[in-house]
Structure formats: C-alpha cells, structure tokens
Amino acid sequence: MKLYIETLGCAMNMRDSEHMIGELKKQGYRATDDVKEADLILINTCSVREKPERKLFSEIGQFARLKKPGAKIGICGCTASHMGEEILKKAPSVNFVLGARNISKISEIIHKDKAVEVSIDYDDSTYVFDTARNTGVKALLNISIGCDKKCAYCIVPHTRGKEISIPLDLIVSEARKLASKGVKELMLLGQNVNNYGVRFSTPHQRINFAGLLREISQIDGIERIRFTSPHPLHMDDEFLEEFASNPKVCKSIHMPLQSGSTKILKSMRRGYSKEWFLNRASKLKSLVPNVGIGTDIIVGFPGESEEDFADTMDVLEEVGFDTLYSFVYSPRPHTESYDWGENGKIPQEVASERLARLQNRHKEILKEKAKQEIGSYHRVLIENTKTGLESFSEGRSDNGKLVKIPGEILTIGEILDVQISENDGGSLIGRWVR
Ligand code: SAH
Ligand code: SF4
Ligand code: F3S
C-alpha cells in the first residue's frame, strides 16, 4: 500500500508527518511521490495565515479527481484541529480529519470513514518514539507540545492546545537512540522551547530549558544541539549563559520579534518590550560575538502607526538579523485580534508597502554582512555531497549558515573547519582547512 503525504507549515508539522509515516510503515505503507498511485493521501495542514488555508480546499478537489478509486484522503494538522467536522461538510471526498494534537491516532483513524479526531485536551506528549525519521545526520525531536501563550494574532494555542513538556527520560532515551543511528545534530522542537519544564502530564523532577540542554549535551555522539522556537520573554540570563557556554549548543538562534514597537507588542500580548528585546540581543552578541540571529516579524498588526513601524525598522537596524521571515498580518479565527474586526485595521496597501520596505532594508543589511564573512572560519557539519562535473560538499555552520565546499567530496557527518572565500548570496563558499 502506498502513502502520499504533503506537509505544510512549521518544523512541528514536519516532525508530525515523520511520526505518521513511521506509524503507517508498521501498517504496511510505503511512501510515494505520485498521488495517482497512492492508497492513502494525507495533507498535514497549517492555519497560521489565511491564504494557505484557502488553498486547501482546491487542493482536496484536485486530489479527489486524481486519486485511484478507493483511495482515502485524510486531512491532518492545524487546520484539521480548528475546522474539524466542517472539513467533511465542505469536502465530501475527505475520509477523515485528524487534529495536530491527535497525530498518534493515525493508525486507528485510517480504518474509519468520516471520522473526526480533533480533541484539544488529548495528551499526545508521550509519543511512541520508535517511529521512522528522516535520519541522516540531523533529526527533529519534540520536547514539548502545545502553547500556553495567548498572542493576540495567533491560532496555534487553539490548534495545538495547552503546553505540556515531554519527560526528560523520554527525550534523553530518544536522543541516545538517534545518536546510535548516526545522528550528530538534534533540532529540539516546541512552540516555546525555553519554557520547558513548566508543566508535565505526570509528576516530574524540576528542570528548566537550560537544564535540559545540559542533560542532552552529555550524550555521546550528539555533537550539536539546535532548537526552535524560543520565546524572547523567557530569554533569562541563565538561558543565555547556557546557550553561550555549552560547546554543543549551536550558535544560531531564532528570536521572534513580531514587532519592534512596545505599544504593539503589548496589544499582541507578547509580554516583552522593545527595550527587553534589544537588551537580550545585545547580551547575546556580547556573549557570542558571531552568533546568528533569525526572526519573525508581522507587519500591519491592527493599530500599527508609521511610528510603530519605525520602531520595528529600528530593531532590524540594531540587531541586523541573519534571517528574516516577515508577513503581513492575517486575521485568524479563534484569536483575540480577529474579534477586533475593522478596529485599527491597516489597509492592505499600507501593510504591503511596509513589508516591502522591511524586506528591502533587510536585503541590504545581508549584503553588508556578507562582505564581513570573507576570510572568516566556520565549523561545518557535512550534510550533503554531489559528485560529477561540478562536485561539492555542503553543510551548515555552527551559526546556521549554509556553506558549500566546491570540488571536494567529504564524509557526511563530519564536522570540519572551513574558511570562507566567497558569498554567492544563497550560500557561503569555502574550503576545508586541513
Ligand atoms: N511560537 C512561535 C511562532 C509560531 S507561528 C513564536 O512565538 O514566535 C510562526 C510565525 O507565524 C509567528 O512567529 C508569526 O510571525 C507568524 N504568524 C502567526 N500568526 C500570524 C498571523 N495571524 N498573521 C501573520 N503572521 C502570523
Ligand atoms: Fe503563537 Fe505566541 Fe504561542 Fe508562538 S508563543 S505559538 S506566536 S501564541
Ligand atoms: Fe502552522 Fe500549526 Fe505550525 S498553524 S506554523 S503548522 S503549529
């Protein structure tokens, strides 16, 4: 039997898809890239913004036309969570709906018809871990599920439920298992990773995220640890110091700003101010001079004045982010700001113009930073090689940059010193310093 799966959204969805693939393998399914030969078609959906959600129904229609007779269609993930039954009503070709909080029920639900499993209270935190992964040298590992924050614009708490941390011993035993399979780098996953330890579903020793990093870094074979997403509010000194001093923790970090205006941050309910964010970024840079910092920014949140936007540009200027994911605000159901309706609404053309200004300035900043890279040294984990006329090896530097080493086929999984000679815009070009 063949499985076709499409994964939208964030790294948590990628991991959920891996998990489902793993469960379904045990039921005899094999993955296919051709929807026409699939016996089971899954779409693992994202609902963080409206546009991809709108596209979902046309895609279901397309799959329904292409699929072979008797093949089933299942809608999983965040849109499944918040639309539930409605998906079956709108798209009768769908056989089942499985919410982001119920992924571990995949093996049961495929045998049912017109089933909906979207309970938000379901405790999926003790995942069955012995499932397939895309293991090469890197692996994704959940450390928590759900989100306890109430950011005014965000649908995620509604789709993934309350935050529950995964017990330390489960995380450690899974990390050990991965190390024994050759994994060198872990990406720890959660919506608020640095809030780890706040709530477990069973009695548990006291531990915070810095403590978890210390525990994981004891594991032989795990050479690198990354995580996403941390929340700026929980970037206390203990966390920043552990980040800086733990040699296994990679020196790139996501610091989702959302807005640079303290007034807007307040109405977004982010819990921090412009000053706090700048203070944390500057502390981080003083502890780790070549740290890579990435961010997410929402432009055109209700009530955002030109002055508020100038604050966002200000933070961009001061921090000089290495990566930027930026979006125009999209009103989402089940969120606080959705209920504000037209109140404070920023016209689409104003928001789009601001977004373009932000992105253009960021491109310039990246160009300026790129020049500084020439001649610098990076520790690179080799992840890929390509043989042939234009042979090369490539991998990521400790601080998160893609580095290409032309003309050499290096060993996948090795961590090597590379000196940068060029920057082609997409990736850094360098040579292995033996
Ligand atoms: N837990 C993460 C974010 C998860 S959602 C955090 O706290 O940063 C991923 C990103 O989508 C967010 O960082 C935000 O920039 C964006 N996003 C979320 N809701 C949005 C909305 N309603 N409109 C536009 N962008 C949104
Ligand atoms: Fe959404 Fe805020 Fe939770 Fe991130 S912290 S998932 S933005 S509610
Ligand atoms: Fe999207 Fe759900 Fe992730 S809404 S961003 S897939 S948590």
XYZ file of N, CA, C and O in Angstrom, residues 136-320:
740
model
N 19.372 11.319 8.698
C 20.684 11.322 8.113
C 21.534 11.655 9.321
O 21.507 10.936 10.330
N 22.151 12.797 9.262
C 22.966 13.208 10.402
C 22.209 14.170 11.314
O 22.681 14.532 12.372
N 21.005 14.584 10.864
C 20.216 15.516 11.682
C 18.853 14.908 12.003
O 18.311 14.149 11.202
N 18.299 15.252 13.157
C 16.965 14.746 13.485
C 16.180 15.782 14.276
O 16.744 16.581 15.017
N 14.853 15.727 14.098
C 13.939 16.594 14.851
C 13.491 15.837 16.097
O 13.241 14.637 16.036
N 13.372 16.535 17.214
C 12.966 15.882 18.462
C 12.064 16.814 19.277
O 12.494 17.878 19.711
N 10.813 16.384 19.476
C 9.887 17.220 20.268
C 10.302 17.246 21.725
O 10.607 16.209 22.298
N 10.274 18.424 22.322
C 10.479 18.483 23.772
C 9.216 18.975 24.476
O 9.071 18.844 25.680
N 8.309 19.568 23.708
C 7.016 19.935 24.287
C 5.980 19.983 23.176
O 6.339 20.021 21.996
N 4.715 19.951 23.579
C 3.640 20.121 22.606
C 2.787 21.289 23.084
O 2.850 21.672 24.255
N 2.003 21.877 22.191
C 1.065 22.935 22.561
C 1.736 24.256 22.902
O 2.961 24.401 22.810
N 0.916 25.226 23.286
C 1.421 26.546 23.636
C 0.480 27.216 24.630
O -0.721 27.273 24.397
N 1.057 27.701 25.724
C 0.263 28.352 26.772
C 0.105 29.846 26.585
O -0.590 30.493 27.357
N 0.782 30.414 25.598
C 0.703 31.863 25.408
C -0.625 32.211 24.736
O -1.305 31.336 24.196
N -0.919 33.514 24.796
C -2.163 33.937 24.159
C -1.879 35.111 23.247
O -2.542 36.143 23.340
N -0.870 34.992 22.384
C -0.561 36.091 21.469
C -1.842 36.410 20.690
O -2.505 35.496 20.172
N -2.172 37.705 20.638
C -3.497 38.119 20.168
C -3.810 37.678 18.744
O -4.968 37.512 18.389
N -2.768 37.490 17.927
C -2.964 37.205 16.493
C -2.928 35.721 16.177
O -3.194 35.320 15.047
N -2.563 34.873 17.147
C -2.089 33.525 16.801
C -3.097 32.417 17.068
O -3.651 32.296 18.160
N -3.279 31.570 16.089
C -4.264 30.486 16.172
C -3.675 29.217 16.807
O -4.408 28.309 17.198
N -2.336 29.179 16.932
C -1.680 27.934 17.363
C -2.199 27.380 18.707
O -2.466 26.178 18.803
N -2.383 28.203 19.753
C -2.895 27.623 21.008
C -4.245 26.932 20.805
O -4.557 25.958 21.481
N -5.025 27.429 19.837
C -6.317 26.818 19.566
C -6.166 25.494 18.810
O -7.004 24.602 18.932
N -5.113 25.368 18.013
C -4.958 24.142 17.216
C -4.108 23.084 17.920
O -4.250 21.901 17.665
N -3.210 23.545 18.806
C -2.296 22.575 19.442
C -2.521 22.418 20.939
O -1.846 21.614 21.586
N -3.429 23.225 21.496
C -3.797 23.033 22.901
C -2.764 23.515 23.885
O -1.778 24.150 23.531
N -3.007 23.182 25.162
C -2.126 23.713 26.206
C -0.754 23.026 26.172
O -0.601 21.919 25.645
N 0.180 23.761 26.759
C 1.570 23.322 26.657
C 1.871 22.187 27.637
O 1.573 22.299 28.818
N 2.470 21.115 27.138
C 2.921 20.023 28.007
C 4.347 19.656 27.601
O 4.631 19.440 26.416
N 5.231 19.604 28.588
C 6.608 19.213 28.319
C 6.706 17.693 28.289
O 6.002 17.000 29.034
N 7.588 17.192 27.464
C 7.814 15.746 27.372
C 8.840 15.367 28.447
O 9.825 16.085 28.645
N 8.602 14.262 29.179
C 9.511 13.909 30.275
C 10.971 13.781 29.822
O 11.247 13.284 28.726
N 11.863 14.231 30.692
C 13.296 14.224 30.410
C 13.809 12.843 29.986
O 14.553 12.723 29.012
N 13.383 11.786 30.730
C 13.960 10.472 30.403
C 13.565 10.010 29.006
O 14.337 9.351 28.319
N 12.348 10.395 28.572
C 11.938 10.037 27.206
C 12.788 10.758 26.171
O 13.223 10.174 25.168
N 13.017 12.049 26.414
C 13.820 12.845 25.468
C 15.235 12.279 25.401
O 15.789 12.065 24.315
N 15.807 11.996 26.592
C 17.192 11.520 26.623
C 17.310 10.143 25.960
O 18.222 9.902 25.169
N 16.336 9.248 26.234
C 16.484 7.913 25.641
C 16.311 7.998 24.129
O 16.988 7.286 23.382
N 15.429 8.878 23.674
C 15.269 9.038 22.223
C 16.534 9.638 21.600
O 16.975 9.207 20.531
N 17.114 10.609 22.282
C 18.325 11.244 21.761
C 19.455 10.215 21.685
O 20.224 10.185 20.720
N 19.543 9.341 22.694
C 20.579 8.290 22.678
C 20.375 7.351 21.501
O 21.310 6.974 20.811
N 19.104 6.983 21.303
C 18.773 6.072 20.204
C 19.192 6.703 18.873
O 19.783 6.069 18.014
N 18.886 7.988 18.731
C 19.241 8.684 17.488
C 20.755 8.732 17.311
O 21.272 8.510 16.220
N 21.462 9.002 18.411
C 22.933 9.064 18.333
C 23.477 7.715 17.855
O 24.386 7.657 17.026
N 22.864 6.626 18.368
C 23.374 5.303 17.981
C 23.105 5.006 16.507
O 23.722 4.144 15.908
N 22.166 5.740 15.905
C 21.885 5.544 14.471
C 22.699 6.502 13.613
O 22.461 6.633 12.414
N 23.593 7.253 14.232
C 24.470 8.126 13.444
C 24.070 9.590 13.419
O 24.681 10.396 12.715
N 23.014 9.945 14.179
C 22.611 11.362 14.214
C 23.636 12.167 15.007
O 24.048 11.766 16.094
N 24.052 13.294 14.427
C 25.034 14.156 15.104
C 24.382 15.425 15.638
O 24.880 16.054 16.554
N 23.301 15.845 14.954
C 22.702 17.140 15.314
C 21.217 16.982 15.601
O 20.472 16.422 14.799
N 20.785 17.502 16.742
C 19.374 17.456 17.108
C 18.753 18.832 16.967
O 19.378 19.833 17.313
N 17.529 18.862 16.474
C 16.746 20.100 16.495
C 15.615 19.872 17.483
O 14.709 19.074 17.233
N 15.701 20.532 18.638
C 14.664 20.373 19.667
C 13.474 21.240 19.290
O 13.627 22.411 18.949
N 12.273 20.649 19.385
C 11.084 21.349 18.888
C 10.057 21.644 19.962
O 9.768 20.797 20.810
N 9.480 22.825 19.863
C 8.354 23.218 20.710
C 7.967 24.635 20.323
O 8.762 25.335 19.704
N 6.762 25.067 20.681
C 6.363 26.446 20.340
C 7.022 27.454 21.264
O 7.100 28.639 20.954
N 7.474 26.984 22.411
C 8.106 27.849 23.405
C 9.185 27.043 24.088
O 9.106 26.796 25.288
N 10.203 26.635 23.358
C 11.140 25.646 23.918
C 11.750 26.077 25.242
O 11.944 25.259 26.146
N 12.021 27.384 25.361
C 12.707 27.807 26.590
C 11.756 28.019 27.769
O 12.144 28.554 28.796
N 10.531 27.546 27.587
C 9.589 27.484 28.708
C 9.508 26.029 29.200
O 8.628 25.673 29.983
N 10.454 25.194 28.727
C 10.437 23.766 29.053
C 10.385 23.551 30.570
O 11.050 24.256 31.322
N 9.584 22.569 30.971
C 9.553 22.189 32.380
C 8.427 22.822 33.173
O 8.266 22.549 34.356
N 7.640 23.664 32.516
C 6.583 24.358 33.255
C 5.448 23.411 33.649
O 4.908 23.501 34.740
N 5.091 22.469 32.761
C 4.026 21.509 33.081
C 4.302 20.168 32.404
O 4.594 20.115 31.218
N 4.236 19.107 33.202
C 4.338 17.743 32.654
C 3.004 17.061 32.899
O 2.241 17.490 33.768
N 2.718 15.968 32.187
C 1.430 15.323 32.447
C 1.508 14.332 33.599
O 0.484 13.896 34.095
N 2.717 13.970 34.032
C 2.879 13.106 35.204
C 3.911 13.754 36.126
O 4.667 14.611 35.664
N 3.956 13.368 37.419
C 4.925 14.006 38.324
C 6.340 13.929 37.761
O 6.725 12.916 37.160
N 7.088 14.994 37.923
C 8.392 15.082 37.261
C 9.316 15.942 38.096
O 8.869 16.874 38.758
N 10.616 15.624 38.042
C 11.591 16.473 38.746
C 11.562 17.896 38.168
O 11.152 18.095 37.031
N 12.008 18.861 38.964
C 12.078 20.248 38.466
C 13.232 20.362 37.490
O 14.346 19.936 37.780
N 12.950 20.933 36.354
C 14.016 21.143 35.362
C 13.571 22.269 34.429
O 12.377 22.410 34.158
N 14.525 23.086 33.996
C 14.184 24.107 33.015
C 14.943 23.849 31.715
O 15.636 22.835 31.589
N 14.809 24.763 30.764
C 15.390 24.503 29.449
C 16.917 24.449 29.495
O 17.530 23.601 28.837
N 17.513 25.333 30.298
C 18.979 25.318 30.418
C 19.416 23.946 30.954
O 20.396 23.359 30.481
N 18.665 23.427 31.927
C 18.966 22.108 32.496
C 18.828 21.016 31.447
O 19.651 20.093 31.376
N 17.794 21.129 30.627
C 17.591 20.135 29.565
C 18.769 20.163 28.583
O 19.274 19.110 28.171
N 19.215 21.358 28.230
C 20.365 21.465 27.313
C 21.590 20.782 27.925
O 22.319 20.060 27.241
N 21.785 21.011 29.225
C 22.937 20.380 29.898
C 22.832 18.866 29.820
O 23.802 18.172 29.524
N 21.633 18.337 30.081
C 21.433 16.870 30.064
C 21.691 16.298 28.670
O 22.375 15.293 28.527
N 21.125 16.941 27.669
C 21.257 16.389 26.308
C 22.713 16.464 25.851
O 23.202 15.579 25.148
N 23.401 17.504 26.290
C 24.780 17.648 25.803
C 25.721 16.612 26.420
O 26.849 16.462 25.973
N 25.249 15.860 27.429
C 26.067 14.763 27.989
C 26.095 13.543 27.075
O 26.879 12.632 27.281
N 25.180 13.494 26.117
C 25.022 12.256 25.331
C 26.134 12.129 24.296
O 26.326 13.003 23.460
N 26.869 11.014 24.394
C 27.955 10.766 23.433
C 27.375 10.633 22.035
O 26.354 9.977 21.848
N 28.039 11.217 21.086
C 27.593 11.084 19.693
C 26.786 12.289 19.240
O 26.810 12.662 18.081
N 26.033 12.897 20.146
C 25.316 14.132 19.786
C 26.335 15.270 19.870
O 26.817 15.606 20.950
N 26.674 15.803 18.699
C 27.720 16.828 18.655
C 27.141 18.228 18.654
O 27.806 19.192 19.001
N 25.893 18.341 18.149
C 25.312 19.672 18.001
C 23.852 19.672 18.444
O 23.111 18.731 18.135
N 23.462 20.770 19.088
C 22.066 20.903 19.514
C 21.546 22.251 19.013
O 22.167 23.294 19.247
N 20.415 22.196 18.309
C 19.705 23.428 17.939
C 18.303 23.327 18.512
O 17.868 22.246 18.951
N 17.556 24.419 18.466
C 16.183 24.380 18.975
C 15.357 25.468 18.315
O 15.884 26.480 17.871
N 14.038 25.212 18.218
C 13.124 26.222 17.692
C 11.729 25.949 18.224
O 11.362 24.778 18.351
N 10.926 26.984 18.587
C 11.299 28.371 18.725
C 11.433 28.733 20.194
O 10.542 28.362 20.961
N 12.447 29.480 20.524
C 12.471 30.045 21.867
C 11.660 31.345 21.875
O 11.421 31.936 20.819
N 11.205 31.756 23.045
C 10.411 32.986 23.162
C 11.292 34.054 23.821
O 11.918 33.777 24.858
N 11.343 35.262 23.253
C 12.210 36.305 23.819
C 11.935 36.583 25.303
O 12.849 36.879 26.069
N 10.660 36.423 25.707
C 10.307 36.690 27.103
C 11.081 35.778 28.064
O 11.445 36.184 29.159
N 11.317 34.536 27.652
C 11.972 33.570 28.543
C 13.487 33.497 28.340
O 14.114 32.529 28.752
N 14.040 34.505 27.673
C 15.496 34.506 27.474
C 16.178 35.151 28.680
O 16.708 36.260 28.608
N 16.116 34.433 29.797
C 16.745 34.987 31.003
C 18.254 34.751 30.954
O 18.760 34.089 30.042
N 18.972 35.288 31.957
C 20.441 35.197 31.929
C 20.916 33.751 31.955
O 21.869 33.395 31.274
N 20.239 32.910 32.754
C 20.683 31.517 32.844
C 20.635 30.859 31.462
O 21.564 30.167 31.049
N 19.532 31.127 30.743
C 19.381 30.557 29.401
C 20.475 31.080 28.462
O 21.136 30.305 27.764
N 20.671 32.407 28.459
C 21.669 32.984 27.535
C 23.073 32.479 27.867
O 23.871 32.190 26.964
N 23.355 32.341 29.152
C 24.698 31.877 29.536
C 24.918 30.413 29.152
O 25.997 30.041 28.706
N 23.873 29.599 29.308
C 23.991 28.191 28.890
C 24.167 28.114 27.371
O 24.999 27.364 26.863
N 23.382 28.913 26.668
C 23.483 28.962 25.201
C 24.912 29.297 24.791
O 25.492 28.684 23.903
N 25.482 30.292 25.478
C 26.814 30.781 25.099
C 27.917 29.800 25.477
O 28.862 29.589 24.718
N 27.784 29.174 26.653
C 28.933 28.425 27.164
C 28.914 26.939 26.812
O 29.939 26.279 26.887
N 27.755 26.407 26.438
C 27.687 24.973 26.139
C 28.235 24.728 24.727
O 27.644 25.169 23.744
N 29.368 24.031 24.612
C 30.005 23.905 23.292
C 29.167 23.122 22.282
O 29.359 23.264 21.086
N 28.229 22.291 22.782
C 27.417 21.521 21.826
C 26.224 22.333 21.298
O 25.596 21.939 20.317
N 25.902 23.418 21.966
C 24.760 24.221 21.512
C 25.214 25.140 20.380
O 26.117 25.958 20.559
N 24.594 24.964 19.200
C 24.986 25.753 18.024
C 24.693 27.218 18.254
O 23.693 27.576 18.877
N 25.571 28.042 17.679
C 25.455 29.472 17.965
C 24.584 30.204 16.947
O 24.963 31.230 16.379
N 23.402 29.630 16.702
C 22.409 30.379 15.937
C 21.094 30.236 16.679
O 20.799 29.184 17.251
N 20.340 31.300 16.681
C 19.130 31.312 17.500
C 18.026 32.087 16.796
O 18.296 33.063 16.095
N 16.792 31.605 16.994
C 15.642 32.310 16.458
C 15.094 33.193 17.574
O 14.837 32.707 18.670
N 14.963 34.487 17.288
C 14.404 35.405 18.298
C 13.211 36.098 17.667
O 13.352 37.161 17.054
N 12.021 35.470 17.772
C 10.865 36.028 17.065
C 10.411 37.366 17.647
O 9.828 37.412 18.726
N 10.701 38.430 16.910
C 10.418 39.786 17.393
C 8.925 40.128 17.285
O 8.347 40.685 18.196
N 8.335 39.853 16.152
C 6.928 40.167 15.776
C 6.719 41.657 15.539
O 6.193 42.048 14.510
N 7.111 42.517 16.491
C 7.056 43.962 16.255
C 8.118 44.613 17.130
O 8.452 44.087 18.195
N 8.625 45.766 16.659
C 9.617 46.484 17.451
C 8.978 47.541 18.331
O 9.673 48.209 19.104
N 7.672 47.713 18.223
C 7.002 48.766 18.990
C 6.452 48.195 20.302
O 5.675 47.232 20.291
N 6.847 48.806 21.401
C 6.373 48.332 22.710
C 4.846 48.401 22.785
O 4.203 47.508 23.346
N 4.279 49.430 22.158
C 2.812 49.564 22.183
C 2.156 48.374 21.450
O 1.225 47.747 21.975
N 2.672 48.062 20.280
C 2.099 46.937 19.509
C 2.389 45.602 20.208
O 1.523 44.726 20.279
N 3.586 45.463 20.759
C 3.917 44.211 21.467
C 2.940 43.984 22.610
O 2.552 42.852 22.900
N 2.542 45.089 23.222
C 1.590 44.988 24.330
C 0.236 44.517 23.804
O -0.373 43.601 24.370
N -0.233 45.120 22.714
C -1.544 44.671 22.229
C -1.452 43.281 21.599
O -2.453 42.568 21.520
N -0.253 42.881 21.183
C -0.077 41.494 20.703
C -0.008 40.509 21.880
O -0.024 39.299 21.663
N 0.144 41.028 23.105
C 0.340 40.226 24.324
C 1.611 39.371 24.263
O 1.614 38.185 24.622
N 2.694 39.975 23.793
C 3.947 39.231 23.696
C 4.685 39.180 25.031
O 5.591 38.365 25.216
N 4.393 40.121 25.928
C 4.997 40.029 27.264
C 6.370 40.669 27.388
O 6.986 40.581 28.443
N 6.911 41.265 26.314
C 8.201 41.959 26.416
C 8.105 43.289 25.672
O 7.145 43.532 24.929
N 9.096 44.139 25.912
C 9.126 45.462 25.284
C 10.252 45.501 24.255
O 11.085 44.589 24.196
N 10.277 46.594 23.496
C 11.375 46.807 22.540
C 12.716 46.784 23.295
O 13.680 46.146 22.860
N 12.732 47.435 24.455
C 13.979 47.546 25.231
C 14.461 46.173 25.693
O 15.638 45.871 25.659
N 13.527 45.345 26.162
C 13.900 43.997 26.622
C 14.502 43.205 25.460
O 15.538 42.559 25.590
N 13.857 43.274 24.310
C 14.337 42.523 23.158
C 15.749 42.972 22.788
O 16.650 42.153 22.589
N 15.941 44.309 22.732
C 17.266 44.832 22.363
C 18.305 44.465 23.412
O 19.450 44.124 23.086
N 17.897 44.503 24.657
C 18.806 44.149 25.741
C 19.249 42.688 25.627
O 20.421 42.358 25.762
N 18.293 41.796 25.321
C 18.628 40.374 25.194
C 19.523 40.133 23.978
O 20.462 39.351 24.039
N 19.209 40.817 22.877
C 20.023 40.632 21.666
C 21.436 41.144 21.910
O 22.416 40.515 21.480
N 21.551 42.255 22.624
C 22.889 42.794 22.817
C 23.679 41.942 23.809
O 24.866 41.705 23.626
N 23.004 41.399 24.822
C 23.687 40.494 25.742
C 24.186 39.242 24.992
O 25.309 38.779 25.182
N 23.319 38.740 24.136
C 23.653 37.563 23.341
C 24.896 37.829 22.484
O 25.816 37.011 22.416
N 24.904 38.990 21.848
C 26.051 39.319 20.981
C 27.325 39.520 21.787
O 28.414 39.210 21.312
N 27.176 40.039 23.008
C 28.402 40.231 23.786
C 28.925 38.882 24.284
O 30.124 38.681 24.396
N 28.015 37.931 24.551
C 28.462 36.605 24.986
C 28.988 35.765 23.822
O 29.901 34.973 23.993
N 28.355 35.922 22.656
C 28.711 35.110 21.473
C 28.869 36.052 20.276
O 27.912 36.297 19.539
N 30.057 36.581 20.074
C 30.218 37.632 19.057
C 29.734 37.261 17.649
O 29.167 38.112 16.981
N 29.926 36.010 17.186
C 29.450 35.750 15.812
C 28.132 34.962 15.783
O 27.866 34.216 14.852
N 27.297 35.186 16.788
C 26.003 34.483 16.853
C 25.144 34.821 15.625
O 25.164 35.960 15.140
N 24.434 33.812 15.100
C 23.480 34.060 14.018
C 22.095 34.248 14.641
O 21.657 33.419 15.428
N 21.454 35.356 14.321
C 20.118 35.603 14.910
C 19.077 35.682 13.795
O 19.229 36.441 12.839
N 18.021 34.886 13.934
C 16.913 34.927 12.970
C 15.680 35.479 13.653
O 15.598 35.499 14.881
N 14.710 35.928 12.852
C 13.497 36.447 13.486
C 12.268 36.289 12.605
O 12.377 35.995 11.412
N 11.093 36.481 13.228
C 9.803 36.569 12.531
C 9.221 37.939 12.831
O 9.250 38.379 13.998
N 8.690 38.586 11.811
C 8.066 39.900 12.033
C 6.702 39.933 11.344
O 6.560 39.473 10.210
N 5.723 40.465 12.055
C 4.388 40.676 11.473
C 4.232 42.167 11.213
O 4.445 42.981 12.120
N 3.868 42.522 9.997
C 3.696 43.927 9.635
C 2.203 44.205 9.460
O 1.469 43.356 8.951
N 1.772 45.400 9.909
C 0.377 45.786 9.695
C -0.571 45.201 10.718
O -1.768 45.027 10.447
N -0.051 44.916 11.922
C -0.956 44.486 13.004
C -1.899 45.655 13.314
O -1.494 46.812 13.219
N -3.170 45.379 13.686
C -4.115 46.479 13.937
C -3.519 47.547 14.862
O -2.946 47.210 15.897
N -3.666 48.788 14.446
C -3.191 49.907 15.275
C -1.748 50.294 15.008
O -1.246 51.241 15.611
N -1.062 49.583 14.086
C 0.357 49.889 13.830
C 0.486 51.225 13.075
O 0.110 51.324 11.908
N 1.021 52.236 13.751
C 1.218 53.536 13.103
C 2.567 53.528 12.397
O 3.379 52.611 12.587
N 2.819 54.588 11.629
C 4.109 54.719 10.950
C 5.230 54.748 11.997
O 6.313 54.195 11.792
N 4.926 55.364 13.131
C 5.918 55.442 14.212
C 6.208 54.041 14.803
O 7.358 53.704 15.092
N 5.154 53.255 14.968
C 5.349 51.882 15.473
C 6.211 51.091 14.497
O 7.115 50.345 14.902
N 5.921 51.269 13.210
C 6.695 50.537 12.211
C 8.159 50.995 12.233
O 9.076 50.181 12.062
N 8.364 52.303 12.491
C 9.742 52.817 12.578
C 10.500 52.111 13.703
O 11.700 51.857 13.593
N 9.789 51.767 14.781
C 10.423 51.014 15.877
C 10.872 49.630 15.396
O 11.914 49.123 15.807
N 10.059 49.016 14.546
C 10.431 47.703 14.004
C 11.686 47.839 13.133
O 12.622 47.034 13.241
N 11.698 48.888 12.295
C 12.874 49.125 11.428
C 14.121 49.379 12.278
O 15.220 48.953 11.939
N 13.903 50.068 13.370
C 14.968 50.366 14.322
C 15.622 49.095 14.868
O 16.835 48.981 14.940
N 14.780 48.139 15.276
C 15.294 46.886 15.836
C 16.021 46.102 14.735
O 17.100 45.545 14.958
N 15.457 46.135 13.538
C 16.104 45.468 12.400
C 17.512 46.028 12.219
O 18.486 45.296 12.054
N 17.604 47.353 12.272
C 18.884 48.045 12.095
C 19.863 47.659 13.192
O 21.016 47.346 12.939
N 19.371 47.670 14.422
C 20.267 47.455 15.554
C 20.726 45.994 15.669
O 21.883 45.728 15.958
N 19.805 45.056 15.438
C 20.172 43.644 15.611
C 20.775 43.089 14.314
O 21.682 42.259 14.348
N 20.302 43.565 13.170
C 20.842 43.108 11.883
C 20.647 41.614 11.697
O 21.595 40.866 11.490
